[in-house]
Short mmCIF file of C-alpha atoms in Angstrom, two decimals:
data_model
loop_
_atom_site.label_atom_id
_atom_site.label_comp_id
_atom_site.label_asym_id
_atom_site.label_seq_id
_atom_site.Cartn_x
_atom_site.Cartn_y
_atom_site.Cartn_z
CA MET G 27 0.19 -0.07 0.26
CA ALA G 28 0.92 3.62 -0.75
CA ASN G 29 0.53 4.74 3.24
CA ALA G 30 1.18 4.49 6.22
CA ARG G 31 2.11 1.09 5.50
CA GLY G 32 3.91 0.42 2.46
CA VAL G 33 4.94 2.30 -0.73
CA SER G 34 3.14 0.87 -3.38
CA THR G 35 -0.59 0.57 -2.92
CA ARG G 36 -0.68 -2.95 -3.13
CA ARG G 37 0.74 -4.89 0.02
CA PRO G 38 2.41 -7.66 -1.82
CA LYS G 39 2.58 -11.02 0.12
CA LEU G 40 5.06 -12.31 2.17
CA LEU G 41 7.81 -14.26 -0.02
CA VAL G 42 9.26 -17.22 1.92
CA THR G 43 11.55 -20.07 1.11
CA SER G 44 9.71 -23.16 1.70
CA CYS G 45 5.78 -24.56 0.95
CA ILE G 46 3.42 -25.84 3.22
CA ALA G 47 -0.89 -26.57 2.13
CA VAL G 48 -2.93 -25.63 4.75
CA ALA G 49 -6.44 -27.23 4.59
CA VAL G 50 -8.91 -24.63 6.63
CA THR G 51 -12.60 -26.34 7.53
CA ALA G 52 -15.13 -25.20 10.05
CA THR G 53 -14.10 -28.60 11.90
CA VAL G 54 -10.22 -27.51 12.16
CA THR G 55 -9.89 -27.08 15.65
CA VAL G 56 -6.23 -27.55 15.55
CA LEU G 57 -3.84 -26.31 13.15
CA LEU G 58 -0.21 -27.89 13.52
CA LEU G 59 2.76 -26.77 11.29
CA ARG G 60 5.97 -28.60 11.49
CA SER G 61 9.55 -27.22 11.46
CA ASP G 62 12.89 -28.38 11.83
CA GLY G 63 12.46 -27.85 15.95
CA PRO G 64 9.14 -28.23 17.63
CA GLY G 65 5.99 -27.67 16.07
CA LEU G 66 3.51 -24.06 15.93
CA GLN G 67 0.43 -25.51 17.21
CA LEU G 68 -2.49 -23.38 16.92
CA SER G 69 -5.89 -24.22 19.06
CA THR G 70 -8.98 -22.96 18.00
CA ASP G 71 -8.93 -20.77 20.86
CA GLN G 72 -5.58 -19.48 20.21
CA ARG G 73 -6.61 -18.29 16.87
CA THR G 74 -9.78 -16.41 17.85
CA VAL G 75 -7.40 -14.78 20.05
CA ILE G 76 -4.76 -13.73 17.36
CA ASP G 77 -7.83 -12.47 15.41
CA ARG G 78 -9.12 -10.16 18.48
CA LEU G 79 -5.10 -8.93 18.85
CA GLU G 80 -4.69 -7.86 15.32
CA SER G 81 -8.58 -6.14 15.34
CA VAL G 82 -7.27 -4.11 18.36
CA LEU G 83 -3.88 -2.91 16.84
CA LEU G 84 -5.63 -1.85 13.74
CA HIS G 85 -8.53 -0.88 14.47
CA ASP G 86 -8.27 -0.51 18.34
CA SER G 87 -11.81 -2.88 18.53
CA VAL G 88 -12.15 -6.81 19.68
CA VAL G 89 -14.87 -6.81 17.60
CA PRO G 90 -14.23 -7.26 13.62
CA GLN G 91 -15.13 -4.17 11.83
CA TYR G 92 -16.76 -5.50 9.13
CA GLY G 93 -18.33 -2.34 7.58
CA ARG G 94 -15.64 0.12 8.37
CA VAL G 95 -15.67 1.79 5.11
CA VAL G 96 -12.27 5.01 5.45
CA ASN G 97 -10.58 7.93 3.22
CA GLU G 98 -7.75 8.04 5.03
CA PHE G 99 -6.14 10.14 2.44
CA ASP G 100 -2.81 8.61 2.28
CA GLN G 101 -3.56 7.33 -1.14
CA ARG G 102 -5.06 3.61 -0.80
CA GLY G 103 -8.54 4.86 -1.61
CA TYR G 104 -11.14 4.08 0.12
CA ALA G 105 -9.92 1.38 3.37
CA ALA G 106 -12.60 -0.92 3.88
CA GLY G 107 -13.62 -3.62 6.63
CA ILE G 108 -11.54 -5.94 8.79
CA GLY G 109 -7.97 -5.73 6.26
CA ASP G 110 -8.35 -2.14 5.28
CA PHE G 111 -8.78 -4.03 1.78
CA SER G 112 -7.92 -0.52 -0.35
CA THR G 113 -10.42 0.10 -3.36
CA ALA G 114 -6.25 1.23 -4.65
CA GLY G 115 -5.02 -1.55 -4.34
CA GLY G 116 -7.02 -4.30 -5.59
CA GLU G 117 -8.17 -5.79 -1.82
CA ALA G 118 -11.52 -4.70 -1.87
CA LEU G 119 -12.93 -5.89 -5.83
CA GLU G 120 -10.57 -9.04 -4.61
CA VAL G 121 -13.03 -9.14 -1.89
CA ILE G 122 -16.25 -8.50 -4.14
CA HIS G 123 -15.11 -11.04 -6.63
CA VAL G 124 -14.66 -13.90 -3.60
CA TYR G 125 -17.80 -13.11 -2.30
CA THR G 126 -19.61 -12.68 -5.97
CA ALA G 127 -18.18 -16.14 -6.09
CA ARG G 128 -20.33 -17.91 -4.01
CA ASN G 129 -23.22 -15.56 -4.35
CA GLY G 130 -23.91 -14.49 -7.38
CA ALA G 131 -24.33 -10.91 -8.52
CA ASN G 132 -25.42 -8.32 -6.53
CA GLU G 133 -24.70 -4.31 -6.20
CA LEU G 134 -20.97 -4.42 -5.13
CA SER G 135 -20.69 -6.42 -8.22
CA ARG G 136 -22.90 -4.95 -10.51
CA LYS G 137 -21.69 -1.22 -9.21
CA TYR G 138 -18.29 -1.15 -8.39
CA SER G 139 -16.46 -3.76 -10.60
CA THR G 140 -15.53 -2.42 -13.03
CA PRO G 141 -14.22 1.09 -11.61
CA LEU G 142 -12.30 -1.04 -8.85
CA SER G 143 -10.69 -2.66 -11.48
CA THR G 144 -9.68 0.39 -12.95
CA LEU G 145 -8.41 2.15 -10.14
CA ALA G 146 -6.71 -1.66 -9.24
CA GLU G 147 -4.85 -1.56 -12.53
CA ALA G 148 -3.92 2.23 -11.83
CA HIS G 149 -3.18 1.81 -8.02
CA SER G 150 -5.14 5.19 -8.45
CA ASP G 151 -6.46 6.84 -4.91
CA ASP G 152 -9.13 8.66 -6.43
CA VAL G 153 -12.70 7.79 -5.04
CA ALA G 154 -14.80 10.76 -6.86
CA GLY G 155 -16.43 7.71 -8.86
CA LEU G 156 -16.75 5.20 -5.68
CA ASP G 157 -20.63 7.07 -4.80
CA GLY G 158 -22.71 4.95 -2.69
CA PHE G 159 -19.99 2.29 -2.63
CA THR G 160 -19.52 3.43 1.15
CA GLU G 161 -23.65 2.98 1.92
CA ALA G 162 -23.42 -0.58 -0.16
CA TRP G 163 -19.42 -2.40 1.21
CA GLN G 164 -22.34 -1.83 4.98
CA LEU G 165 -25.30 -3.01 3.90
CA ALA G 166 -23.30 -6.20 2.49
CA SER G 167 -21.41 -6.39 6.15
CA VAL G 168 -24.61 -7.02 7.54
CA ASP G 169 -24.28 -10.90 5.46
CA PRO G 170 -22.21 -13.51 6.73
CA SER G 171 -20.89 -14.69 3.51
CA PHE G 172 -19.40 -11.59 3.16
CA ARG G 173 -17.80 -11.24 6.53
CA GLN G 174 -16.50 -14.98 5.83
CA ALA G 175 -15.51 -13.52 2.15
CA GLN G 176 -13.09 -10.63 3.94
CA SER G 177 -11.61 -13.30 6.45
CA ASP G 178 -10.91 -15.19 3.82
CA VAL G 179 -8.88 -12.73 1.63
CA LEU G 180 -6.86 -11.57 4.92
CA HIS G 181 -6.44 -15.08 5.84
CA GLU G 182 -5.43 -15.49 2.33
CA ARG G 183 -3.20 -12.45 1.72
CA TYR G 184 -1.64 -11.90 5.36
CA PHE G 185 -1.76 -14.45 8.26
CA THR G 186 -1.38 -17.86 5.59
CA PRO G 187 2.34 -15.92 4.50
CA ALA G 188 2.71 -14.91 8.37
CA LEU G 189 2.54 -18.21 8.99
CA LEU G 190 4.71 -19.16 6.85
CA GLN G 191 7.68 -16.65 7.80
CA ALA G 192 7.15 -17.73 11.34
CA ARG G 193 7.56 -21.42 10.71
CA GLU G 194 10.38 -20.58 8.41
CA LEU G 195 11.90 -18.55 11.38
CA GLY G 196 11.09 -21.25 13.63
CA ILE G 197 8.77 -19.57 15.65
CA GLY G 198 7.39 -21.42 17.69
CA THR G 199 4.80 -19.63 19.68
CA PRO G 200 0.96 -17.91 18.90
CA LEU G 201 2.70 -14.70 20.05
CA GLY G 202 5.39 -14.75 17.73
CA LEU G 203 3.37 -15.48 14.66
CA ALA G 204 1.09 -12.78 15.79
CA VAL G 205 4.13 -10.59 16.03
CA ILE G 206 4.55 -12.18 12.29
CA TYR G 207 0.60 -11.07 11.44
CA ASP G 208 0.32 -7.44 12.44
CA SER G 209 3.88 -7.10 10.78
CA LEU G 210 3.11 -7.88 7.16
CA ILE G 211 -0.48 -5.91 7.83
CA GLN G 212 1.49 -3.17 7.96
CA HIS G 213 4.93 -2.51 6.78
CA GLY G 214 3.80 -4.94 4.28
CA SER G 215 6.62 -7.45 2.34
CA GLY G 216 9.19 -5.79 0.82
CA GLY G 217 10.87 -2.10 0.70
CA PRO G 218 13.37 -0.73 2.82
CA ASP G 219 10.72 -0.47 5.82
CA GLY G 220 8.84 -3.96 5.05
CA LEU G 221 9.34 -7.02 7.10
CA LEU G 222 11.75 -8.72 5.00
CA ALA G 223 13.75 -5.73 5.74
CA LEU G 224 12.89 -5.89 9.54
CA LEU G 225 14.22 -9.19 9.31
CA ARG G 226 17.37 -8.67 8.50
CA GLN G 227 17.63 -5.88 10.89
CA ALA G 228 16.48 -7.94 13.63
CA GLU G 229 19.14 -10.77 12.80
CA THR G 230 21.66 -8.42 12.74
CA LYS G 231 20.47 -6.90 15.67
CA SER G 232 20.35 -10.31 17.94
CA GLY G 233 23.02 -12.12 16.16
CA GLY G 234 21.13 -15.06 14.27
CA THR G 235 17.70 -16.48 13.82
CA PRO G 236 14.89 -18.03 16.28
CA LYS G 237 16.02 -21.12 15.87
CA LYS G 238 20.15 -20.02 16.64
CA ILE G 239 19.70 -17.81 19.49
CA GLY G 240 15.62 -18.43 20.76
CA GLU G 241 12.68 -16.80 20.31
CA ARG G 242 12.13 -14.56 22.61
CA ARG G 243 16.05 -12.65 22.48
CA TRP G 244 15.16 -12.87 18.94
CA LEU G 245 11.56 -11.52 19.37
CA GLU G 246 12.52 -8.62 21.97
CA ALA G 247 15.30 -7.23 18.90
CA PHE G 248 12.55 -7.76 16.12
CA LEU G 249 10.23 -5.53 18.00
CA GLU G 250 13.44 -2.97 18.63
CA VAL G 251 13.88 -2.77 15.24
CA ARG G 252 10.35 -2.08 14.51
CA ARG G 253 9.37 0.34 17.32
CA SER G 254 12.28 1.94 15.70
CA THR G 255 11.20 2.09 12.22
CA LEU G 256 7.69 2.99 13.01
CA ALA G 257 8.95 6.19 15.16
CA ASP G 258 11.47 7.28 12.06
CA PRO G 259 10.60 5.51 8.95
CA SER G 260 12.79 5.50 5.69
CA GLU G 261 10.31 6.43 2.98
CA PRO G 262 8.30 9.78 2.89
CA ALA G 263 5.12 8.62 3.06
CA HIS G 264 5.23 5.96 6.37
CA GLN G 265 7.06 9.36 8.80
CA GLU G 266 3.76 11.45 8.91
CA VAL G 267 1.61 8.40 10.60
CA TRP G 268 4.13 5.61 12.03
CA PRO G 269 5.56 7.59 14.31
CA TYR G 270 1.98 8.01 15.96
CA GLU G 271 1.31 4.15 15.72
CA VAL G 272 4.14 2.80 18.01
CA GLY G 273 2.28 1.64 20.94
CA ARG G 274 1.02 -0.91 17.97
CA VAL G 275 4.35 -2.79 19.11
CA ASP G 276 4.55 -1.77 22.67
CA ALA G 277 1.27 -3.53 23.18
CA LEU G 278 3.17 -6.46 21.39
CA ILE G 279 5.73 -5.36 23.68
CA SER G 280 4.25 -6.06 27.09
CA LEU G 281 2.87 -8.99 26.08
CA LEU G 282 5.80 -10.34 25.50
CA LYS G 283 7.32 -9.19 28.80
CA ASP G 284 4.70 -10.31 30.76
CA GLY G 285 5.18 -13.89 29.17
CA HIS G 286 1.91 -14.14 27.63
CA ASP G 287 3.84 -16.35 24.83
CA GLN G 288 1.04 -18.87 24.55
CA LEU G 289 -1.68 -15.88 24.39
CA VAL G 290 -4.48 -17.23 27.10
CA PRO G 291 -7.05 -15.02 27.47
CA PRO G 292 -7.89 -12.93 29.31
CA LEU G 293 -5.13 -10.34 27.98
CA VAL G 294 -5.47 -6.79 28.20
CA VAL G 295 -3.66 -4.64 25.56
CA ALA G 296 -3.55 -0.50 25.19
CA PRO G 297 -1.92 0.59 21.76
CA TYR G 298 -3.54 3.34 21.68
CA GLY G 299 -4.09 4.36 25.26
CA THR G 300 -7.09 2.52 26.56
CA PRO G 301 -7.34 -0.53 27.83
CA ARG G 302 -9.31 -3.47 26.07
CA VAL G 303 -9.91 -7.44 26.82
CA ILE G 304 -9.14 -9.57 24.84
CA ASP G 305 -11.38 -13.18 26.04
CA LEU G 306 -13.31 -15.24 24.22
CA SER G 307 -17.20 -13.87 25.26
CA PRO G 308 -19.28 -13.97 21.64
CA PHE G 309 -20.55 -10.63 20.59
CA ASP G 310 -22.61 -9.87 18.17
CA LEU G 311 -21.22 -9.39 14.66
CA ILE G 312 -23.96 -7.74 12.99
CA PRO G 313 -22.07 -3.95 12.55
CA SER G 314 -24.01 -0.67 12.36
CA LEU G 315 -24.91 1.13 9.55
CA ALA G 316 -25.30 4.05 11.24
CA MET G 317 -21.36 5.45 10.67
CA PRO G 318 -20.85 8.57 9.65
CA SER G 319 -19.95 10.19 5.85
CA MET G 320 -17.93 12.91 4.34
CA PRO G 321 -19.02 14.70 1.83
CA GLY G 322 -18.39 12.75 -1.43
CA GLY G 323 -18.71 9.32 0.78
CA GLY G 324 -16.44 7.37 3.57
CA THR G 325 -16.52 7.57 6.82
CA THR G 326 -13.99 9.60 8.03
CA SER G 327 -10.61 8.30 9.65
CA GLY G 328 -6.98 8.16 10.37
CA ARG G 329 -5.24 5.89 12.52
CA PRO G 330 -6.82 4.46 16.30
CA GLY G 331 -5.95 5.27 19.62
CA GLY G 332 -5.66 8.82 21.81
CA PRO G 333 -7.89 10.54 24.06
CA GLY G 334 -10.80 12.07 23.29
CA ARG G 335 -8.05 8.28 17.84
CA SER G 336 -10.85 9.77 18.05
CA ALA G 337 -12.89 8.13 15.07
CA GLY G 338 -13.82 4.43 14.33
CA PRO G 339 -14.21 1.49 16.44
CA THR G 340 -13.94 0.42 20.67
CA SER G 341 -13.58 -2.94 21.60
CA SER G 342 -17.30 -2.43 22.35
CA GLY G 343 -18.01 -2.76 19.10
CA GLN G 344 -19.04 1.03 18.94
CA PRO G 345 -17.60 3.47 16.32
CA ARG G 346 -14.20 4.60 17.19
CA PRO G 347 -14.12 6.85 19.82
CA SER G 348 -15.24 10.33 19.10
CA THR G 349 -17.31 13.13 20.32
CA SER G 350 -18.30 14.58 16.90
CA ALA G 351 -19.02 13.76 13.55
CA GLY G 352 -16.34 11.84 13.47
CA ALA G 353 -12.70 12.54 11.91
CA PRO G 354 -9.91 10.36 13.30
CA THR G 355 -6.93 10.56 15.78
CA THR G 356 -3.35 8.60 16.08
CA GLY G 357 -1.92 8.35 19.38
CA ASN G 358 0.94 9.98 20.95
CA PRO G 359 4.19 10.28 18.83
CA SER G 360 7.03 8.72 20.32
CA VAL G 361 9.64 11.66 20.30
CA ARG G 362 8.47 15.45 20.93
CA ARG G 363 8.58 16.53 17.34
CA GLN G 364 9.61 19.75 16.12
CA GLY G 365 9.39 22.83 13.69
CA PRO G 366 6.62 24.54 11.35
CA VAL G 367 3.57 23.18 10.77
CA VAL G 368 2.94 24.13 6.94
CA GLY G 369 -0.34 23.34 5.12
CA LEU G 370 -1.35 25.09 2.13
CA ALA G 371 0.84 27.04 -0.24
CA GLY G 372 3.03 26.51 1.67
CA LEU G 373 2.17 28.78 4.70
CA CYS G 374 3.18 28.18 8.06
CA LEU G 375 1.14 28.26 11.06
CA ASP G 376 1.60 30.89 13.36
CA LEU G 377 0.05 33.71 15.95
CA ASP G 378 -1.32 36.86 15.14
CA GLY G 379 1.62 39.14 15.16
CA GLY G 380 3.57 36.88 16.21
CA VAL G 381 2.68 37.75 19.93
CA GLY G 382 2.22 34.58 22.77
CA ALA G 383 -0.09 35.44 24.79
CA ALA G 384 -2.51 33.60 26.00
CA GLY G 385 -5.67 33.78 24.11
CA ASN G 386 -4.05 34.90 20.54
CA HIS G 387 -4.91 33.53 17.08
CA VAL G 388 -3.42 31.06 15.65
CA LYS G 389 -3.13 31.45 11.88
CA THR G 390 -1.08 30.89 8.97
CA TRP G 391 1.46 33.21 7.75
CA THR G 392 4.96 32.95 5.23
CA CYS G 393 6.92 30.58 6.17
CA ASN G 394 9.87 32.63 8.54
CA GLY G 395 11.90 30.73 10.84
CA THR G 396 10.21 32.37 14.17
CA ASP G 397 9.96 31.28 17.30
CA ALA G 398 5.75 31.85 16.51
CA GLN G 399 6.55 29.00 13.94
CA LEU G 400 8.24 26.97 15.95
CA TRP G 401 6.10 24.17 16.34
CA THR G 402 6.18 20.69 19.25
CA ALA G 403 3.88 18.50 19.04
CA GLU G 404 4.53 16.92 22.06
CA THR G 405 4.33 13.25 23.65
CA ASP G 406 1.52 13.91 25.60
CA GLY G 407 -0.58 14.71 22.26
CA THR G 408 -0.49 18.63 22.99
CA LEU G 409 0.86 21.34 20.22
CA ARG G 410 3.50 23.94 22.05
CA VAL G 411 4.50 27.15 20.56
CA VAL G 412 5.87 29.55 22.82
CA ALA G 413 5.63 27.76 25.77
CA MET G 414 1.49 27.43 25.65
CA CYS G 415 -0.64 25.01 23.81
CA ALA G 416 -2.87 25.32 21.13
CA GLN G 417 -6.52 24.91 21.88
CA PRO G 418 -10.47 25.87 20.28
CA ARG G 419 -11.48 29.04 21.95
CA ASP G 420 -13.90 28.27 24.61
CA ASP G 421 -13.00 24.21 24.37
CA SER G 422 -15.66 24.63 22.19
CA PRO G 423 -16.09 21.35 20.08
CA SER G 424 -18.86 22.98 17.67
CA PRO G 425 -17.26 24.07 13.96
CA GLY G 426 -16.42 27.23 13.22
CA ALA G 427 -14.78 27.13 16.66
CA PRO G 428 -11.43 29.48 16.19
CA VAL G 429 -8.29 28.45 17.23
CA GLU G 430 -6.27 30.30 19.95
CA ILE G 431 -2.82 29.48 22.64
CA ASP G 432 -3.85 29.44 26.52
CA PRO G 433 -1.20 28.33 29.18
CA CYS G 434 -0.49 24.27 28.77
CA ASP G 435 -2.91 22.50 31.62
CA GLY G 436 -3.92 19.23 30.01
CA ARG G 437 -7.50 19.88 29.63
CA GLY G 438 -9.37 17.43 26.32
CA SER G 439 -9.12 19.97 24.02
CA GLN G 440 -5.29 20.72 24.17
CA GLN G 441 -5.06 17.89 22.48
CA TRP G 442 -3.92 17.06 18.96
CA ARG G 443 -3.39 14.64 16.50
CA PHE G 444 -1.67 14.36 13.41
CA THR G 445 -3.12 11.72 10.57
CA GLY G 446 -3.56 11.29 7.01
CA GLY G 447 -2.45 14.22 6.15
CA ARG G 448 -4.61 15.89 9.04
CA LEU G 449 -4.70 18.02 12.56
CA VAL G 450 -7.56 16.75 13.87
CA ASN G 451 -8.29 18.25 17.45
CA SER G 452 -9.08 14.88 19.85
CA ALA G 453 -11.79 16.08 21.76
CA SER G 454 -13.91 17.34 19.15
CA GLY G 455 -13.12 14.70 16.35
CA LEU G 456 -12.87 18.20 14.43
CA CYS G 457 -9.80 19.16 11.97
CA LEU G 458 -7.82 22.00 11.55
CA SER G 459 -8.74 24.15 8.95
CA ILE G 460 -7.80 27.44 7.26
CA THR G 461 -10.84 29.96 7.19
CA GLY G 462 -12.43 29.86 3.44
CA ASP G 463 -9.32 27.01 2.63
CA SER G 464 -7.38 30.77 1.93
CA SER G 465 -4.09 30.27 -0.14
CA LYS G 466 -3.26 34.10 1.28
CA PRO G 467 -1.20 34.70 4.58
CA GLY G 468 -2.77 35.88 7.63
CA ALA G 469 -6.45 33.47 7.03
CA PHE G 470 -7.24 32.53 10.96
CA VAL G 471 -7.27 29.00 11.38
CA GLN G 472 -10.37 27.05 12.68
CA LEU G 473 -11.74 23.79 13.74
CA MET G 474 -13.60 21.83 11.01
CA THR G 475 -15.76 18.50 9.92
CA CYS G 476 -13.35 16.38 8.11
CA ASN G 477 -13.79 16.40 4.91
CA GLY G 478 -10.14 16.56 3.24
CA ALA G 479 -10.26 19.96 1.62
CA ALA G 480 -7.37 21.87 0.84
CA GLY G 481 -7.50 24.02 3.78
CA GLN G 482 -7.36 20.75 5.95
CA ARG G 483 -3.90 19.76 4.63
CA TRP G 484 -1.06 20.03 7.06
CA ALA G 485 2.85 18.37 7.11
CA ALA G 486 3.43 17.80 11.17
CA PRO G 487 7.06 18.96 12.29
CA GLY G 488 10.01 17.03 11.78
CA ALA G 489 11.27 14.81 15.01
CA ALA G 490 12.90 16.37 17.71
#
């Protein structure tokens, strides 16, 4: 994918040097892989835990988000369903093909097979010709057969390759497999930030493979390498979002440190700040169709997590936490990121008159390197300038609220997240927007419903 997870909009299957046939049926209770060492065995319960763990890591939700459709403005087009199946990468089309082959023609296949094929061939993130796609996908997600099609495509594209790679490495625990699985989903396999590159770096860092030095020692090294990659990716396409997703790796590190190698439930993980309990309790898989929509279709989103990340699903199966019509936020950055915040027409966020006084307005201005343009995205989620914090006036959660600076005091309205090229206020779920999308210096900024407008595009400051 060309986005936070990869350079190309296609997330390629992982290539391994050995092959294995895996039979999967509804009655399978144990999946057994044999290698030169101890076999890797997954009980049905362990596979369920891995699936729910991945759902939390990907969507901050234990409940699979079959009906989720988002546009993260990250070159994937729409990302849909439990695997963030991309319209630009052909994954959403693959799900529709599997569903149609089993159930015959349907609204998704009749209306969207041709445009999705065109988009996939061009690796295009254009969604202009996909009017109604969000609603059609959500309606189909009520059908158990459509949910099964999503599960099967996710299994084919990611779980099976991860399983093969884990076997090749000599991984012997369900947690080790979960680490490889989540890494493949986020990083893809190729490129300088891909899984294969991470594996090479982990072998160098640890001094060997899991077979040679032991799985736990190797996993510790691998997760350190992966965390460093998220904090400071090589690919520009990753640099805006990945630093805010290190909690995804931290959750796996915690499981490893606490000795949950066998993933015996209940487990508690908090990749985005809110603890999620992973157990084997049944839940209603019928998704809600009342998801907030953006102009032109598609729900807004970014990566999950964070106080107040936020739009998208939670572990209770509700849409990802949000206090408004639903723009996403991400978890706090792993490092302080300091520098100018650059938006439309190359203008920088600035203070009115360059004055660092409480209550002063935030506006855009020609970038000049002054202190009034030196912003810091702190690890606590605040956005600071001249030792003060940006927030909506009077803590307003409403569209149109002007943004000003005030003393930092930890209130929720002072929490911000960079995600998908947008700057989202966590308390309201609204995007920082240039009034009237003005490309002229001096325009004030305000909170508005996230809609992908040019005046809502911001480049995050660099790592400090």
